[in-house]
Short mmCIF file of C-alpha atoms and ligand atoms in Angstrom, two decimals:
data_model
loop_
_atom_site.label_atom_id
_atom_site.label_comp_id
_atom_site.label_asym_id
_atom_site.label_seq_id
_atom_site.Cartn_x
_atom_site.Cartn_y
_atom_site.Cartn_z
CA MET A 9 -0.33 -0.22 0.40
CA ARG A 10 1.05 3.71 -1.08
CA VAL A 11 1.11 6.85 1.52
CA ASP A 12 1.81 10.28 0.21
CA VAL A 13 1.71 12.73 3.07
CA LEU A 14 1.08 16.47 1.92
CA THR A 15 3.23 18.09 5.47
CA ILE A 16 4.80 21.48 5.89
CA PHE A 17 6.33 19.48 8.28
CA PRO A 18 8.39 15.72 6.75
CA GLY A 19 11.01 15.73 9.11
CA TYR A 20 7.91 15.44 11.45
CA PHE A 21 7.62 11.31 10.83
CA ALA A 22 11.31 9.89 10.73
CA SER A 23 11.86 8.47 14.25
CA PRO A 24 7.55 7.32 14.14
CA LEU A 25 8.09 5.85 10.49
CA GLY A 26 11.67 4.56 11.30
CA GLU A 27 10.73 2.24 13.97
CA SER A 28 8.85 -0.68 15.55
CA LEU A 29 5.89 -2.30 13.11
CA LEU A 30 6.09 0.75 10.66
CA GLY A 31 9.70 0.75 10.30
CA GLN A 32 9.53 -3.08 9.35
CA ALA A 33 6.29 -2.65 7.40
CA ILE A 34 7.63 0.15 5.51
CA ASP A 35 11.88 -1.97 5.27
CA SER A 36 10.22 -4.93 3.39
CA GLY A 37 8.15 -3.04 1.01
CA LEU A 38 4.38 -3.62 2.44
CA LEU A 39 4.18 -0.18 2.83
CA ASP A 40 5.13 2.54 0.91
CA VAL A 41 4.94 6.11 2.79
CA ARG A 42 6.42 9.17 0.84
CA LEU A 43 6.56 12.45 2.36
CA VAL A 44 6.14 15.27 0.32
CA ASP A 45 6.91 18.98 1.52
CA LEU A 46 4.24 21.16 0.58
CA ARG A 47 6.71 24.28 0.45
CA ALA A 48 8.04 22.71 -3.17
CA PHE A 49 5.00 23.60 -4.30
CA SER A 50 5.00 27.50 -3.40
CA ASP A 51 5.89 30.31 -5.88
CA ASP A 52 6.72 32.57 -3.12
CA PRO A 53 11.00 32.64 -3.15
CA HIS A 54 11.21 32.21 0.12
CA ARG A 55 8.61 28.76 -0.34
CA LYS A 56 5.95 30.88 1.99
CA VAL A 57 2.89 28.78 2.49
CA ASP A 58 0.68 30.58 4.91
CA ASP A 59 -0.79 34.46 4.75
CA GLU A 60 -2.81 36.59 7.13
CA PRO A 61 -6.54 35.44 7.25
CA TYR A 62 -8.79 37.62 5.51
CA GLY A 63 -11.50 39.74 8.28
CA GLY A 64 -8.76 39.52 10.24
CA GLY A 65 -8.23 37.15 13.59
CA PRO A 66 -5.37 35.67 14.70
CA GLY A 67 -2.63 33.46 13.99
CA MET A 68 -2.11 32.13 9.82
CA VAL A 69 -4.05 30.77 7.49
CA LEU A 70 -2.58 27.87 4.66
CA ALA A 71 -2.75 29.42 1.30
CA ALA A 72 -5.03 27.34 -1.20
CA PRO A 73 -2.66 27.42 -4.85
CA PRO A 74 0.41 25.58 -2.78
CA VAL A 75 -2.25 22.79 -1.74
CA ILE A 76 -3.95 22.25 -5.00
CA ALA A 77 -0.95 22.22 -7.36
CA ALA A 78 0.62 19.52 -4.69
CA LEU A 79 -3.17 17.37 -4.51
CA GLU A 80 -3.13 17.76 -8.54
CA GLU A 81 0.53 16.44 -9.23
CA LEU A 82 -0.33 13.87 -6.51
CA ARG A 83 -3.63 13.02 -8.47
CA ALA A 84 -2.01 13.20 -12.20
CA GLU A 85 0.49 10.30 -10.63
CA PRO A 86 -1.15 6.86 -10.58
CA PRO A 87 -2.62 4.81 -9.04
CA LEU A 88 -5.30 7.45 -8.33
CA PRO A 89 -5.30 8.08 -5.05
CA HIS A 90 -7.92 8.45 -2.48
CA VAL A 91 -7.50 11.80 -1.06
CA VAL A 92 -7.90 12.54 2.75
CA PHE A 93 -8.15 15.94 4.54
CA LEU A 94 -6.85 15.61 8.24
CA THR A 95 -9.50 18.11 10.17
CA PRO A 96 -11.72 18.02 13.66
CA ALA A 97 -14.91 18.25 11.10
CA GLY A 98 -14.31 14.97 9.50
CA ARG A 99 -15.46 12.01 10.41
CA ARG A 100 -14.05 10.48 13.24
CA LEU A 101 -11.46 8.01 12.98
CA ASP A 102 -12.60 4.25 14.23
CA ALA A 103 -11.78 0.48 13.45
CA ALA A 104 -14.32 0.48 10.64
CA LEU A 105 -13.08 3.68 8.31
CA ALA A 106 -8.90 1.90 8.88
CA ARG A 107 -10.61 -1.17 8.02
CA GLU A 108 -12.57 1.05 4.57
CA LEU A 109 -9.06 3.14 3.80
CA ALA A 110 -6.75 -0.02 4.29
CA ALA A 111 -9.14 -1.26 0.89
CA ARG A 112 -7.19 1.96 -0.87
CA GLU A 113 -4.42 0.94 -2.98
CA ARG A 114 -2.68 4.76 -2.32
CA LEU A 115 -3.86 7.57 0.16
CA VAL A 116 -2.70 10.85 0.14
CA LEU A 117 -2.95 12.65 3.90
CA VAL A 118 -3.45 16.30 3.69
CA CYS A 119 -1.99 17.87 7.04
CA GLY A 120 -3.76 21.46 7.93
CA ARG A 121 -1.51 23.93 10.33
CA TYR A 122 -2.00 27.32 11.57
CA GLU A 123 -5.98 28.45 12.05
CA GLY A 124 -6.68 25.40 9.07
CA ILE A 125 -6.31 25.39 5.20
CA ASP A 126 -8.08 28.25 2.82
CA GLU A 127 -11.83 27.36 2.78
CA ARG A 128 -11.84 27.03 -1.01
CA VAL A 129 -9.59 23.83 -1.02
CA ARG A 130 -12.10 22.03 0.11
CA GLU A 131 -14.51 23.63 -2.27
CA VAL A 132 -12.37 23.12 -5.65
CA GLY A 133 -13.18 19.08 -4.72
CA VAL A 134 -9.64 17.69 -4.18
CA PHE A 135 -10.49 15.92 -1.05
CA ASP A 136 -12.42 12.67 -1.24
CA GLU A 137 -12.85 12.29 2.24
CA GLU A 138 -12.10 13.89 5.47
CA VAL A 139 -10.95 12.20 8.98
CA SER A 140 -11.06 13.91 12.26
CA LEU A 141 -8.81 12.16 15.17
CA GLY A 142 -11.79 13.00 17.64
CA ASP A 143 -13.33 16.16 19.53
CA PHE A 144 -10.32 18.33 20.20
CA VAL A 145 -7.57 20.86 18.32
CA LEU A 146 -3.97 19.32 17.56
CA SER A 147 -1.98 22.07 15.64
CA GLY A 148 -1.33 20.23 12.66
CA GLY A 149 -2.37 17.43 10.75
CA GLU A 150 0.64 15.43 11.17
CA VAL A 151 -0.06 13.35 14.52
CA ALA A 152 -3.69 12.62 12.71
CA ALA A 153 -1.90 11.45 9.69
CA LEU A 154 0.47 9.23 12.04
CA ALA A 155 -2.41 7.41 13.28
CA VAL A 156 -4.58 7.30 10.48
CA ILE A 157 -0.96 5.43 8.83
CA GLU A 158 -0.76 2.66 11.94
CA ALA A 159 -4.24 1.89 11.92
CA VAL A 160 -4.59 1.46 8.69
CA SER A 161 -1.30 -0.44 8.52
CA ARG A 162 -2.74 -2.90 10.80
CA TYR A 163 -5.24 -4.26 8.27
CA VAL A 164 -2.67 -4.23 5.71
CA SER A 165 -1.75 -8.18 5.13
CA GLY A 166 2.09 -8.40 6.78
CA VAL A 167 2.65 -5.41 8.79
CA VAL A 168 1.04 -7.65 11.89
CA GLY A 169 3.45 -10.95 11.82
CA ASP A 170 0.56 -12.65 13.58
CA ALA A 171 -2.39 -12.09 11.85
CA GLU A 172 -5.12 -13.41 14.71
CA SER A 173 -3.78 -10.63 16.58
CA VAL A 174 -5.44 -8.14 14.41
CA GLU A 175 -8.65 -10.42 14.82
CA LYS A 176 -8.92 -10.16 18.22
CA ASP A 177 -8.07 -6.65 18.76
CA SER A 178 -10.69 -4.65 20.64
CA PHE A 179 -13.43 -3.49 17.70
CA GLU A 180 -12.73 -5.89 15.57
CA ASP A 181 -16.18 -7.85 16.80
CA GLY A 182 -17.65 -4.72 17.70
CA LEU A 183 -16.38 -5.02 21.82
CA LEU A 184 -13.28 -4.06 24.07
CA ASP A 185 -10.34 -6.88 23.82
CA HIS A 186 -10.03 -8.80 27.15
CA PRO A 187 -7.62 -8.33 29.98
CA HIS A 188 -4.15 -9.91 29.01
CA TYR A 189 -1.73 -10.58 31.68
CA THR A 190 1.92 -12.02 32.16
CA ARG A 191 4.57 -12.59 34.71
CA PRO A 192 4.75 -12.05 37.73
CA ARG A 193 2.21 -14.61 38.68
CA LEU A 194 1.84 -12.81 41.88
CA LEU A 195 2.10 -8.98 41.57
CA ARG A 196 1.70 -7.21 45.27
CA GLY A 197 -0.88 -9.40 46.47
CA LEU A 198 -2.56 -9.22 42.95
CA PRO A 199 -2.87 -12.72 41.35
CA VAL A 200 -3.50 -13.51 37.41
CA PRO A 201 -6.93 -14.96 37.35
CA GLU A 202 -6.52 -19.17 37.92
CA VAL A 203 -8.49 -20.33 35.00
CA LEU A 204 -5.30 -19.17 32.77
CA PHE A 205 -3.00 -21.66 34.44
CA SER A 206 -6.07 -24.38 33.47
CA GLY A 207 -4.71 -25.50 30.24
CA HIS A 208 -7.88 -25.98 29.49
CA HIS A 209 -8.29 -23.86 25.84
CA GLU A 210 -12.22 -24.22 25.70
CA LYS A 211 -12.33 -22.72 29.19
CA ILE A 212 -9.85 -19.86 28.37
CA ARG A 213 -11.70 -18.64 25.30
CA ARG A 214 -15.35 -18.36 26.97
CA TRP A 215 -13.55 -16.97 30.45
CA ARG A 216 -11.92 -14.20 28.03
CA ARG A 217 -15.39 -14.00 25.90
CA GLU A 218 -17.07 -13.25 29.41
CA ARG A 219 -14.36 -10.75 30.01
CA GLN A 220 -14.81 -8.93 27.09
CA LEU A 221 -18.80 -8.87 27.39
CA GLU A 222 -18.59 -7.34 31.07
CA GLU A 223 -15.48 -4.94 30.08
CA THR A 224 -17.92 -3.46 27.44
CA ALA A 225 -20.98 -3.40 29.57
CA ARG A 226 -19.48 -1.80 32.12
CA ARG A 227 -16.88 0.61 30.18
CA ARG A 228 -18.62 1.26 26.86
CA PRO A 229 -22.21 0.68 27.27
CA ASP A 230 -22.50 2.74 23.64
CA LEU A 231 -20.70 -0.23 21.56
CA PHE A 232 -22.07 -2.98 23.70
CA ALA A 233 -25.41 -1.90 22.82
CA LYS A 234 -24.29 -2.18 19.17
CA ALA A 235 -22.59 -5.35 19.33
CA PRO A 236 -23.74 -8.10 17.60
CA LEU A 237 -23.73 -10.89 20.21
CA SER A 238 -24.00 -14.30 19.18
CA GLU A 239 -26.22 -17.00 20.75
CA GLU A 240 -23.26 -18.02 22.91
CA ASP A 241 -22.62 -14.46 23.66
CA ARG A 242 -26.34 -14.09 25.31
CA LYS A 243 -25.77 -17.92 27.04
CA LEU A 244 -22.69 -16.60 28.83
CA LEU A 245 -24.40 -13.01 29.89
CA ALA A 246 -27.12 -14.85 31.20
CA ARG A 247 -24.52 -17.26 33.35
CA LEU A 248 -22.59 -13.71 34.53
CA ALA A 249 -26.21 -12.24 35.30
CA ARG A 250 -26.28 -15.02 37.77
CA GLY A 251 -23.24 -14.83 39.01
CA ASP A 252 -22.11 -18.00 37.90
CA GLU A 253 -18.44 -17.51 36.52
CA SER A 254 -16.70 -20.10 34.07
CA GLY A 255 -13.19 -20.84 35.49
N1 SAH B 327 -8.96 26.21 13.60
C1 SAH B 327 -9.42 24.33 13.11
C2 SAH B 327 -8.12 24.13 13.54
C3 SAH B 327 -6.79 24.26 12.98
S1 SAH B 327 -5.02 23.42 13.90
C4 SAH B 327 -10.40 24.40 14.24
O1 SAH B 327 -10.57 25.30 15.20
O2 SAH B 327 -11.34 23.75 13.55
C5 SAH B 327 -4.36 23.06 12.51
C6 SAH B 327 -4.64 21.37 12.10
O3 SAH B 327 -4.79 20.72 12.44
C7 SAH B 327 -6.13 21.01 11.24
O4 SAH B 327 -5.87 21.77 10.21
C8 SAH B 327 -6.00 19.80 10.45
O5 SAH B 327 -5.15 19.48 9.86
C9 SAH B 327 -5.31 19.49 12.13
N2 SAH B 327 -5.84 18.92 13.19
C10 SAH B 327 -6.21 19.93 13.98
N3 SAH B 327 -7.28 18.61 14.94
C11 SAH B 327 -7.36 17.54 14.62
C12 SAH B 327 -8.09 16.83 14.57
N4 SAH B 327 -9.06 16.37 15.57
N5 SAH B 327 -8.32 15.22 13.82
C13 SAH B 327 -7.70 15.57 12.37
N6 SAH B 327 -6.95 16.66 12.17
C14 SAH B 327 -6.81 17.76 13.38
#
C-alpha cells in the first residue's frame, strides 16, 4: 500500500516511521510512505505557504494554491489516490474507517497547520474524504496522519506478524479486548486469574469472551448496545448475570 503525506514538516515523521511495526513494514516494502513537502509547491521565493486571514483575527492560514498544485500533481501520478484531509470537522477515525481506508491502493493524507487551510481547497473538490482524530484540536494534521497510517497499516496483510492478533483486538467484533496478563504470577498481592493456568483452551476462550462482554458493557455501554452478540454470548451474559463465572 502506498501513502503520500502532504505536510510542511516532513521531518516530523522520521522516527515514528522508522521504528517497530511501521518501520519493518516500510523496510520490507509492504508499506510505501512518501513525505511530500508542501513548501516545494510554493511560488514564493521564500517558499512561504501561509498568509494572514481575510477579515482579520489571530493566526495564519495555509494558502490554497500550493495545496491544490501539490494535490493535482499527486493525483496525476497513478495509481489514483484516495485523498484524505485531516480536520476536526471530518468523520471520526475508528476501526471501521481504518479498515475501509486499508482497502485503498493508495492514500494521500493532507496535514493542515495554523488556523487551517483556505476553505476554497475543499470547494475545489480535491479532497475525497475528511477525517478527524476526535473532538479536540491538534496544532497540525501530522499526529492525525500518523494515527491513520498506524491504524490502517494493521489491516495491510503482513504488517502485523500474527494476523490473529489483529482479529482479536478491540472493536473487531464490536467489543473491547479481554485483559492480558504475563509474569509475575503474583504482583503486589494481585494474582493472575486461575483459569489461565488450567491448560483448558475452551475454558480460557469462554472466560476471555466473558471478560470482553463484561468490560464492554461496563465501560462502553454505547459500543455494547451496538455489538452483534452470538447465541453463545447471550448464554455467557445470562450466566454472568447469575453471578456464575466460568473458570
Ligand atoms: N481552526 C481549526 C483548527 C486548526 S488546527 C478548528 O478550530 O477547527 C490546524 C490543523 O491541525 C488542521 O487544519 C488539521 O489539519 C489539524 N487538526 C487539528 N485537530 C485535528 C483533529 N482533531 N483531527 C484531525 N486533524 C486535526
